[in-house]
Short mmCIF file of C-alpha atoms and ligand atoms in Angstrom, two decimals:
data_model
loop_
_atom_site.label_atom_id
_atom_site.label_comp_id
_atom_site.label_asym_id
_atom_site.label_seq_id
_atom_site.Cartn_x
_atom_site.Cartn_y
_atom_site.Cartn_z
CA MET R 125 1.95 -27.34 -8.62
CA ARG R 126 3.67 -25.37 -11.29
CA LEU R 127 2.98 -21.61 -11.33
CA CYS R 128 3.93 -18.56 -13.38
CA ILE R 129 3.57 -14.87 -11.73
CA ILE R 130 3.18 -12.13 -14.34
CA GLY R 131 4.60 -9.07 -12.57
CA THR R 132 7.03 -9.21 -9.95
CA GLY R 133 6.45 -6.28 -7.95
CA TYR R 134 5.10 -5.90 -4.19
CA VAL R 135 2.34 -8.28 -5.07
CA GLY R 136 4.02 -10.76 -7.44
CA LEU R 137 7.23 -11.13 -5.88
CA VAL R 138 5.80 -11.72 -2.43
CA THR R 139 3.33 -13.99 -3.80
CA GLY R 140 5.41 -15.88 -5.80
CA ALA R 141 8.19 -16.39 -3.20
CA CYS R 142 5.24 -17.46 -0.48
CA PHE R 143 3.69 -20.13 -3.03
CA ALA R 144 7.38 -21.29 -3.48
CA GLU R 145 7.95 -21.36 0.52
CA VAL R 146 4.65 -23.97 0.63
CA GLY R 147 6.28 -26.09 -1.96
CA HIS R 148 4.92 -25.10 -5.55
CA THR R 149 7.53 -24.49 -8.42
CA VAL R 150 7.07 -20.78 -9.30
CA VAL R 151 8.43 -18.64 -12.21
CA CYS R 152 8.00 -15.01 -11.89
CA VAL R 153 8.07 -12.91 -14.76
CA ASP R 154 8.72 -9.37 -15.34
CA ALA R 155 8.82 -6.85 -18.48
CA ASP R 156 11.63 -5.10 -16.78
CA ALA R 157 14.70 -6.39 -17.42
CA LYS R 158 16.94 -4.77 -14.99
CA LYS R 159 14.45 -6.01 -12.08
CA VAL R 160 14.94 -9.49 -13.63
CA ALA R 161 18.75 -9.22 -13.55
CA LEU R 162 18.83 -7.82 -10.08
CA LEU R 163 16.56 -10.90 -8.95
CA ARG R 164 18.80 -13.46 -10.80
CA ASN R 165 21.88 -12.29 -9.04
CA GLY R 166 20.14 -12.56 -5.65
CA GLY R 167 19.16 -8.79 -5.26
CA ILE R 168 15.70 -7.88 -4.05
CA PRO R 169 14.09 -4.65 -5.47
CA ILE R 170 11.97 -3.94 -2.57
CA TYR R 171 11.89 -3.56 1.09
CA GLU R 172 9.37 -5.91 2.92
CA PRO R 173 10.22 -7.67 6.24
CA GLY R 174 11.40 -11.34 5.87
CA LEU R 175 11.03 -11.38 1.99
CA GLU R 176 14.89 -11.57 1.44
CA GLU R 177 14.80 -14.68 3.32
CA VAL R 178 12.11 -16.43 1.77
CA VAL R 179 13.30 -15.57 -1.47
CA ARG R 180 16.86 -16.65 -1.20
CA ARG R 181 15.62 -20.12 0.48
CA ASN R 182 13.42 -20.90 -2.37
CA VAL R 183 15.81 -19.71 -5.10
CA ALA R 184 18.26 -21.91 -3.40
CA SER R 185 15.98 -24.92 -3.51
CA GLY R 186 15.37 -24.29 -7.24
CA ARG R 187 11.69 -23.53 -6.61
CA LEU R 188 11.67 -19.99 -7.25
CA SER R 189 13.28 -18.55 -10.46
CA PHE R 190 12.87 -15.45 -12.52
CA THR R 191 12.48 -14.59 -16.40
CA GLY R 192 11.77 -11.90 -18.65
CA SER R 193 9.81 -14.01 -20.93
CA THR R 194 5.89 -14.43 -20.85
CA ALA R 195 5.77 -17.36 -23.26
CA GLU R 196 8.76 -19.08 -21.00
CA GLY R 197 6.64 -18.77 -17.91
CA VAL R 198 3.35 -19.86 -19.34
CA ALA R 199 4.65 -23.16 -20.80
CA ALA R 200 6.28 -24.16 -17.73
CA SER R 201 3.04 -23.74 -15.54
CA GLU R 202 -0.57 -25.25 -14.86
CA VAL R 203 -1.56 -21.56 -13.21
CA VAL R 204 -0.82 -18.22 -14.69
CA PHE R 205 -1.12 -15.37 -12.20
CA ILE R 206 -1.39 -11.74 -13.72
CA ALA R 207 0.01 -9.26 -11.06
CA VAL R 208 0.72 -6.31 -13.08
CA PRO R 209 -0.18 -2.61 -12.17
CA THR R 210 -3.65 -1.15 -12.43
CA PRO R 211 -2.99 2.61 -12.00
CA PRO R 212 -5.42 5.10 -11.82
CA GLN R 213 -6.15 7.73 -14.70
CA ALA R 214 -7.02 11.17 -14.15
CA ASP R 215 -10.77 10.85 -14.25
CA GLY R 216 -10.33 8.27 -11.51
CA SER R 217 -10.74 5.07 -13.75
CA VAL R 218 -8.31 2.45 -14.03
CA ASP R 219 -5.66 2.41 -16.59
CA MET R 220 -6.33 -1.45 -17.76
CA SER R 221 -3.56 -1.25 -20.45
CA TYR R 222 -1.49 -3.71 -18.35
CA ILE R 223 -3.85 -6.01 -17.88
CA GLU R 224 -4.99 -6.18 -21.67
CA ALA R 225 -1.29 -6.27 -22.56
CA VAL R 226 -0.65 -9.47 -20.47
CA ALA R 227 -3.82 -11.21 -21.64
CA ARG R 228 -2.63 -10.85 -24.96
CA GLU R 229 0.77 -11.77 -24.46
CA VAL R 230 -0.43 -14.95 -22.50
CA ALA R 231 -3.10 -15.54 -25.05
CA ALA R 232 -0.04 -15.69 -27.77
CA SER R 233 1.86 -18.07 -25.50
CA LEU R 234 -1.04 -20.55 -24.86
CA THR R 235 -0.53 -23.95 -26.40
CA ALA R 236 -2.30 -26.16 -23.81
CA TYR R 237 -5.05 -25.52 -21.06
CA ARG R 238 -4.27 -23.19 -18.69
CA ILE R 239 -5.75 -21.68 -15.52
CA ILE R 240 -5.18 -17.70 -15.55
CA VAL R 241 -5.71 -15.94 -12.49
CA ASP R 242 -6.14 -12.33 -12.04
CA LYS R 243 -4.41 -11.08 -8.76
CA SER R 244 -4.27 -7.38 -9.73
CA THR R 245 -7.16 -5.24 -8.33
CA VAL R 246 -9.51 -4.88 -11.14
CA PRO R 247 -13.06 -3.34 -11.99
CA VAL R 248 -15.79 -5.61 -11.85
CA LYS R 249 -16.40 -7.42 -15.27
CA THR R 250 -12.78 -7.45 -16.07
CA GLY R 251 -12.58 -11.42 -15.85
CA GLU R 252 -15.28 -11.35 -18.75
CA LYS R 253 -12.99 -8.67 -20.67
CA VAL R 254 -9.58 -10.79 -20.04
CA THR R 255 -11.68 -13.74 -21.23
CA GLU R 256 -12.82 -12.42 -24.53
CA THR R 257 -9.06 -10.94 -25.40
CA ILE R 258 -7.62 -14.08 -24.39
CA LYS R 259 -10.05 -15.77 -26.99
CA ARG R 260 -9.51 -13.37 -29.60
CA TYR R 261 -5.70 -13.78 -29.60
CA CYS R 262 -4.96 -17.47 -28.57
CA PRO R 263 -4.53 -20.03 -31.24
CA ALA R 264 -7.76 -21.77 -32.15
CA GLY R 265 -8.84 -24.88 -29.95
CA VAL R 266 -6.97 -24.14 -27.02
CA ASP R 267 -8.93 -24.16 -23.57
CA PHE R 268 -8.37 -21.79 -20.62
CA ASP R 269 -10.20 -20.65 -17.75
CA VAL R 270 -9.97 -17.16 -16.13
CA VAL R 271 -10.23 -16.85 -12.34
CA SER R 272 -10.42 -13.85 -10.22
CA ASN R 273 -8.01 -14.24 -6.85
CA PRO R 274 -7.67 -10.78 -5.25
CA GLU R 275 -5.02 -9.86 -3.02
CA PHE R 276 -5.56 -8.55 0.13
CA LEU R 277 -1.69 -8.20 1.41
CA ARG R 278 -0.90 -5.22 3.42
CA GLU R 279 2.67 -3.92 2.40
CA GLY R 280 4.72 -3.86 5.53
CA PHE R 281 3.41 -6.94 6.47
CA ALA R 282 2.86 -8.85 3.12
CA VAL R 283 4.95 -12.00 4.08
CA ASP R 284 2.88 -12.63 7.06
CA ASP R 285 -0.35 -11.89 5.38
CA LEU R 286 0.17 -14.12 2.35
CA MET R 287 1.44 -16.96 4.62
CA LYS R 288 -1.63 -16.59 7.20
CA PRO R 289 -4.46 -14.99 5.23
CA ASP R 290 -7.79 -13.99 6.66
CA ARG R 291 -9.54 -15.83 3.72
CA ILE R 292 -9.03 -16.44 -0.10
CA VAL R 293 -11.55 -15.42 -2.64
CA VAL R 294 -11.90 -17.29 -5.87
CA GLY R 295 -14.05 -16.04 -8.18
CA VAL R 296 -14.81 -18.49 -11.54
CA SER R 297 -17.19 -18.49 -14.41
CA SER R 298 -16.99 -22.34 -14.48
CA PRO R 299 -16.68 -25.44 -12.09
CA ARG R 300 -13.44 -26.67 -14.13
CA PRO R 301 -10.67 -24.72 -12.22
CA VAL R 302 -11.89 -24.86 -8.97
CA ALA R 303 -10.15 -28.22 -7.74
CA ALA R 304 -6.88 -26.67 -8.98
CA MET R 305 -7.38 -23.49 -6.87
CA ARG R 306 -8.20 -25.16 -3.80
CA GLU R 307 -5.23 -27.49 -4.18
CA LEU R 308 -2.98 -24.30 -5.17
CA TYR R 309 -3.93 -22.83 -1.87
CA ALA R 310 -4.28 -25.99 0.32
CA PRO R 311 -1.23 -25.41 2.29
CA PHE R 312 -2.83 -22.11 3.75
CA ASP R 313 -4.77 -22.40 6.44
CA ALA R 314 -7.70 -20.06 5.39
CA PRO R 315 -11.32 -20.08 4.59
CA VAL R 316 -11.50 -20.08 0.51
CA ILE R 317 -14.75 -18.62 -0.91
CA VAL R 318 -15.30 -19.81 -4.09
CA THR R 319 -18.19 -17.08 -6.06
CA ASP R 320 -18.44 -15.80 -9.42
CA THR R 321 -15.97 -13.76 -11.17
CA ASN R 322 -17.68 -10.45 -10.79
CA SER R 323 -18.38 -10.68 -6.93
CA ALA R 324 -14.69 -11.54 -6.44
CA GLU R 325 -13.73 -8.62 -8.08
CA LEU R 326 -16.17 -6.43 -6.22
CA ILE R 327 -14.98 -7.83 -2.83
CA LYS R 328 -11.52 -6.19 -3.31
CA HIS R 329 -12.97 -2.75 -4.09
CA ALA R 330 -15.71 -3.21 -1.26
CA ALA R 331 -13.11 -4.18 1.24
CA ASN R 332 -10.58 -1.42 0.45
CA SER R 333 -13.01 1.27 0.56
CA PHE R 334 -14.49 0.06 3.57
CA LEU R 335 -11.08 0.16 5.13
CA ALA R 336 -10.60 3.83 3.81
CA LEU R 337 -14.14 4.59 5.28
CA LYS R 338 -12.81 3.73 8.61
CA ILE R 339 -9.75 5.45 8.51
CA SER R 340 -11.65 8.72 7.37
CA TYR R 341 -14.41 8.23 10.07
CA ALA R 342 -11.70 8.41 12.85
CA ASN R 343 -10.23 11.78 11.08
CA ALA R 344 -13.57 13.11 11.15
CA LEU R 345 -13.44 12.09 14.94
CA SER R 346 -10.21 13.89 15.17
CA VAL R 347 -11.60 17.10 14.08
CA ILE R 348 -14.48 16.89 16.61
CA CYS R 349 -11.91 16.04 19.42
CA ASP R 350 -9.70 18.90 18.47
CA ALA R 351 -12.75 21.09 18.54
CA ALA R 352 -14.20 19.77 21.79
CA GLY R 353 -10.72 19.22 24.00
CA ALA R 354 -11.14 15.46 23.81
CA ASN R 355 -8.82 12.63 22.82
CA VAL R 356 -9.82 10.74 19.78
CA GLN R 357 -7.46 7.81 20.54
CA GLU R 358 -9.75 7.15 23.70
CA VAL R 359 -13.05 7.55 21.50
CA THR R 360 -11.65 5.01 18.95
CA ARG R 361 -10.35 2.80 21.64
CA GLY R 362 -13.71 2.86 23.32
CA MET R 363 -15.72 2.33 20.19
CA GLY R 364 -13.41 -0.27 18.80
CA LEU R 365 -13.65 -2.60 21.73
CA ASP R 366 -17.21 -3.32 20.60
CA ASN R 367 -16.31 -6.29 18.53
CA ARG R 368 -18.82 -5.58 15.84
CA ILE R 369 -16.60 -2.46 15.26
CA GLY R 370 -13.04 -3.63 16.02
CA THR R 371 -10.15 -1.51 17.05
CA ARG R 372 -8.05 -1.72 13.61
CA PHE R 373 -8.08 1.16 10.96
CA LEU R 374 -9.47 3.59 13.49
CA ASN R 375 -6.09 5.57 13.75
CA ALA R 376 -6.55 9.32 13.19
CA GLY R 377 -3.87 10.85 11.50
CA LEU R 378 -2.56 12.45 8.24
CA GLY R 379 -4.96 10.53 6.43
CA PHE R 380 -4.22 7.13 4.13
CA GLY R 381 -2.01 7.19 0.98
CA GLY R 382 -0.38 4.54 -0.88
CA SER R 383 -0.61 2.64 -4.10
CA CYS R 384 -3.79 1.22 -2.93
CA PHE R 385 -6.47 2.82 -0.88
CA PRO R 386 -6.39 6.26 -2.93
CA LYS R 387 -6.75 4.35 -6.23
CA ASP R 388 -9.04 1.87 -5.15
CA LEU R 389 -11.39 4.16 -3.88
CA SER R 390 -11.44 6.42 -6.80
CA ALA R 391 -11.83 3.52 -9.23
CA PHE R 392 -14.83 1.96 -7.03
CA ILE R 393 -16.42 5.68 -6.98
CA HIS R 394 -15.85 5.61 -10.86
CA ILE R 395 -17.13 1.80 -11.39
CA SER R 396 -20.11 2.80 -9.12
CA GLU R 397 -20.87 5.48 -11.22
CA GLN R 398 -20.65 3.54 -14.59
CA LEU R 399 -23.39 1.04 -13.00
CA GLY R 400 -25.57 3.96 -12.45
CA TYR R 401 -24.99 4.40 -8.85
CA ASP R 402 -23.54 7.96 -7.42
CA PHE R 403 -21.35 6.62 -4.32
CA ARG R 404 -21.52 9.76 -2.29
CA LEU R 405 -20.54 8.12 0.69
CA LEU R 406 -17.01 7.32 -0.67
CA LYS R 407 -16.66 10.50 -2.37
CA GLU R 408 -16.99 12.20 1.32
CA VAL R 409 -14.53 9.49 2.42
CA GLN R 410 -11.81 10.88 -0.33
CA GLN R 411 -12.77 14.64 0.86
CA ILE R 412 -12.46 13.85 4.65
CA ASN R 413 -8.73 12.30 3.70
CA ALA R 414 -8.03 15.75 1.60
CA ASP R 415 -9.15 17.66 4.39
CA GLN R 416 -7.03 16.11 7.02
CA MET R 417 -3.59 17.33 5.12
CA VAL R 418 -5.04 20.70 4.85
CA ARG R 419 -5.92 21.01 8.21
CA PHE R 420 -2.28 19.50 9.37
CA VAL R 421 -0.35 21.82 7.38
CA LYS R 422 -2.71 24.77 8.64
CA LYS R 423 -1.64 23.60 12.38
CA ILE R 424 2.07 23.72 11.60
CA GLN R 425 1.13 27.45 10.03
CA ASP R 426 -0.98 28.47 12.69
CA THR R 427 1.97 27.95 15.08
CA LEU R 428 4.93 28.90 13.05
CA TRP R 429 3.24 31.59 11.24
CA VAL R 430 5.73 32.25 8.18
CA LEU R 431 7.09 28.99 6.84
CA LYS R 432 9.57 30.59 4.53
CA ASP R 433 13.06 29.86 5.58
CA LYS R 434 11.78 27.88 8.84
CA ARG R 435 13.91 24.63 9.11
CA ILE R 436 11.40 21.54 9.60
CA GLY R 437 12.48 18.35 10.25
CA VAL R 438 10.33 15.34 8.98
CA LEU R 439 10.56 12.07 9.92
CA GLY R 440 8.77 9.61 7.52
CA LEU R 441 8.63 9.42 3.88
CA ALA R 442 6.94 6.11 3.14
CA PHE R 443 3.34 5.79 3.09
CA LYS R 444 3.57 3.78 6.49
CA GLN R 445 5.61 1.91 8.39
CA ASN R 446 7.75 -1.10 7.65
CA THR R 447 7.97 -0.21 3.87
CA ASP R 448 10.16 1.75 1.67
CA ASP R 449 7.22 2.65 -0.72
CA VAL R 450 6.50 6.31 -1.27
CA ARG R 451 3.65 5.84 -3.95
CA THR R 452 1.04 8.78 -2.84
CA SER R 453 2.62 8.94 0.13
CA PRO R 454 0.83 11.46 2.69
CA ALA R 455 4.10 12.31 4.06
CA ILE R 456 5.87 13.21 0.49
CA ASP R 457 2.62 15.26 0.00
CA LEU R 458 3.14 16.84 3.33
CA CYS R 459 6.79 17.69 2.65
CA GLN R 460 5.87 19.20 -0.98
CA ARG R 461 3.47 21.67 0.83
CA LEU R 462 5.78 22.72 3.41
CA ALA R 463 8.64 23.17 0.66
CA LYS R 464 6.16 25.27 -1.46
CA GLU R 465 5.65 27.37 1.30
CA GLY R 466 9.52 27.75 1.14
CA ALA R 467 10.62 25.91 4.21
CA HIS R 468 13.98 24.24 4.41
CA LEU R 469 13.38 20.56 5.06
CA ARG R 470 15.40 18.18 6.68
CA VAL R 471 14.20 14.78 6.01
CA SER R 472 14.86 11.13 7.02
CA ASP R 473 13.01 7.38 6.83
CA PRO R 474 14.49 3.99 7.88
CA GLN R 475 13.74 2.29 4.48
CA ALA R 476 12.30 5.08 1.85
CA MET R 477 14.94 7.67 1.37
CA GLU R 478 16.05 6.64 -1.91
CA LYS R 479 12.67 6.06 -3.43
CA ALA R 480 11.88 9.33 -2.08
CA LYS R 481 14.49 11.24 -3.88
CA ALA R 482 12.76 10.64 -7.22
CA LEU R 483 9.69 12.82 -5.77
CA LEU R 484 11.65 15.05 -3.47
CA PRO R 485 14.73 15.98 -5.26
CA PRO R 486 17.77 16.47 -2.81
CA SER R 487 18.86 20.09 -2.51
CA ALA R 488 20.01 22.76 -0.29
CA ALA R 489 16.43 23.17 1.03
CA MET R 490 15.75 19.46 0.94
CA GLU R 491 18.63 17.67 3.04
CA TYR R 492 18.56 14.01 3.58
CA VAL R 493 19.57 13.06 7.12
CA ASP R 494 20.81 9.48 7.62
CA ASP R 495 20.94 9.63 11.41
CA MET R 496 17.03 9.85 12.63
CA ASP R 497 18.55 11.29 15.89
CA ALA R 498 19.97 14.25 14.15
CA VAL R 499 17.12 15.41 11.97
CA ALA R 500 15.63 17.93 14.32
CA GLU R 501 19.20 19.94 14.57
CA GLY R 502 18.80 23.31 14.40
CA CYS R 503 14.93 23.12 13.39
CA ASP R 504 12.36 25.27 14.23
CA ALA R 505 9.86 22.35 14.56
CA LEU R 506 10.04 18.44 14.04
CA VAL R 507 7.32 16.65 12.06
CA ILE R 508 6.40 13.02 12.50
CA ALA R 509 4.72 12.15 9.10
CA THR R 510 5.07 8.22 9.11
CA GLU R 511 3.91 5.68 12.01
CA TRP R 512 7.60 4.06 12.08
CA PRO R 513 8.06 2.26 15.52
CA ARG R 514 11.82 3.34 15.61
CA PHE R 515 10.62 6.90 15.88
CA THR R 516 9.07 6.15 19.41
CA GLN R 517 13.02 5.62 20.26
CA LEU R 518 14.05 8.87 19.25
CA ASP R 519 16.64 10.68 21.34
CA LEU R 520 14.18 13.36 22.29
CA ALA R 521 16.42 15.15 25.01
CA ARG R 522 19.16 15.16 22.24
CA ALA R 523 16.35 16.92 19.80
CA LYS R 524 15.33 19.29 22.32
CA ARG R 525 18.72 20.42 23.03
CA SER R 526 19.35 20.91 19.42
CA MET R 527 16.25 22.48 18.01
CA ARG R 528 15.77 26.42 17.85
CA THR R 529 12.36 25.92 19.31
CA PRO R 530 11.22 22.80 20.44
CA ILE R 531 8.10 21.92 18.55
CA ILE R 532 6.51 18.73 17.43
CA PHE R 533 3.86 18.26 15.11
CA ASP R 534 2.78 14.35 15.27
CA GLY R 535 1.07 13.64 12.39
CA ARG R 536 0.82 10.01 13.44
CA ASN R 537 -0.35 10.34 17.28
CA LEU R 538 3.19 8.46 17.98
CA PHE R 539 3.92 10.24 21.34
CA ASP R 540 2.18 10.62 24.59
CA PRO R 541 1.04 14.56 24.95
CA ALA R 542 1.51 14.40 28.81
CA GLU R 543 5.14 13.13 28.49
CA MET R 544 5.94 15.43 25.79
CA LYS R 545 4.86 18.57 27.99
CA ARG R 546 6.74 16.95 30.64
CA LEU R 547 9.92 16.92 28.33
CA GLY R 548 9.42 20.61 27.55
CA PHE R 549 8.14 20.33 24.17
CA ILE R 550 5.37 22.17 22.67
CA TYR R 551 3.43 19.46 21.34
CA LYS R 552 0.45 19.16 18.60
CA SER R 553 -1.23 16.18 17.48
CA VAL R 554 -4.24 14.74 15.73
CA GLY R 555 -7.29 14.98 17.63
CA ARG R 556 -5.83 15.06 21.11
N1 NAD H 769 0.98 -3.16 -3.44
C1 NAD H 769 -0.02 -3.69 -2.49
O1 NAD H 769 -0.07 -3.39 -1.57
C2 NAD H 769 -1.40 -4.46 -3.12
C3 NAD H 769 -1.93 -5.32 -2.46
C4 NAD H 769 -3.24 -5.63 -3.15
C5 NAD H 769 -3.19 -5.71 -4.52
N2 NAD H 769 -2.33 -4.84 -5.37
C6 NAD H 769 -2.57 -5.04 -6.80
O2 NAD H 769 -1.89 -5.58 -7.25
C7 NAD H 769 -1.78 -5.16 -8.84
C8 NAD H 769 -0.08 -5.11 -8.72
O3 NAD H 769 0.59 -3.98 -7.57
P1 NAD H 769 2.04 -3.97 -7.09
O4 NAD H 769 2.02 -2.86 -6.16
O5 NAD H 769 2.72 -5.14 -7.10
O6 NAD H 769 2.52 -3.40 -8.40
P2 NAD H 769 4.23 -2.82 -8.68
O7 NAD H 769 4.34 -2.03 -9.50
O8 NAD H 769 4.85 -2.97 -7.45
O9 NAD H 769 4.62 -4.04 -9.70
C9 NAD H 769 4.14 -4.48 -11.06
C10 NAD H 769 5.33 -5.28 -11.86
O10 NAD H 769 4.54 -5.56 -12.86
C11 NAD H 769 5.46 -5.49 -14.07
N3 NAD H 769 4.75 -5.57 -15.55
C12 NAD H 769 4.15 -4.36 -15.91
N4 NAD H 769 3.73 -4.79 -17.24
C13 NAD H 769 4.20 -6.03 -17.16
C14 NAD H 769 4.16 -6.94 -18.31
N5 NAD H 769 3.54 -6.88 -19.72
N6 NAD H 769 4.69 -8.02 -18.21
C15 NAD H 769 5.28 -8.71 -17.42
N7 NAD H 769 5.55 -7.96 -15.93
C16 NAD H 769 5.05 -6.54 -16.27
C17 NAD H 769 6.29 -4.05 -13.61
O11 NAD H 769 7.45 -4.23 -14.13
C18 NAD H 769 6.20 -4.35 -12.09
O12 NAD H 769 7.40 -4.94 -11.63
C19 NAD H 769 -2.39 -3.79 -8.77
O13 NAD H 769 -3.61 -4.05 -9.44
C20 NAD H 769 -2.51 -3.31 -7.32
O14 NAD H 769 -3.70 -2.61 -7.07
C21 NAD H 769 -1.35 -4.05 -4.64
#
């Protein structure tokens, strides 16, 4: 099938590349002329494992191309995807201006029937608004359908998630686009849930909020485990092996961040409020997440006492492993808090250093260190802020020799406390 994806970011680019990989012809549109030029010249604007090869292969085969023109993309396609940002506003509600702008641009470009599919994460009833908007701005007599098809990919595993989804949700307000949506997803081996548009939109917010809830549950348990001298990893493992619960998303640590969970949670609380329901459960999920960072900083302060002029190595800037994304990253938040107390930071990350520089400008007190094994040099403490597997291969003997005081604060429970003790570190983690 011929597809157009409007918005070539984390979701749009990976979706476009994976659709091309299974044989569709895809044109990706982006308003950022620099991004389009970079992609046309063979560059990849984001780090995502496996993405570069898929993009290269499909550009070479002629199935994947890039343009700055929505009209060109819409003209060339049977199905038009919207994958633009839906950022949070100060009150937690969603900024819908990108979606509205794309709806108008698509409307102005319509000359014949198209299926317009929303992949961005949006409040319930957005499909109705997009339909109204397109109707208002499209030429008279042109027909279209709006479909909700939320995306569940995880950054860092996006190509795999797109190629092997758990399920595909298709929300429609008429039967007409269903056959095309099924054909589009036929190459993927996953159940397709066809439902109404409002339910499809709610599925996305309900799912992300539930995953955030699981993380906050584990973090609340970590507080109890710290106080009781128990081990949160043992507790969550013992719980999670009950297949009604599951072991995933039960990792205690610095809390969740990134461009999705915090914003989707705020959005869902706000949407619920608008619909007359005070979602207190989710407010507590937010609060537990915020408290977790405060508690971790306090743990560092309780040990190091005064942070001013302390040298602290920080491993991890990305919001999680396998990505260069630093949007709402707990690691960045932690660095900002430590810097505010006057600590001198030596930071490193396998992929996110360039993007982090916009939020944590390099200076004499904010040193970016390329060699991860050298981050601890001369430091009073080393902090693990992101769960990159690479950090488990750290040269700990070298770190210990080079540190002023051998103290590790492990915000992601990457290391074994007994092994750290054996190596001679003062080691503090979360809930263990
Ligand atoms: N990042 C994720 O892990 C993830 C997962 C699932 C769902 N989502 C949702 O998908 C949506 C997109 O997220 P993202 O992370 O890919 O965002 P992103 O910021 O990485 O990419 C969005 C892209 O849209 C482009 N854009 C903005 N306005 C445009 C316009 N009028 N025409 C063409 N291009 C335009 C931007 O230049 C940018 O390249 C959001 O609603 C997000 O909540 C994200």
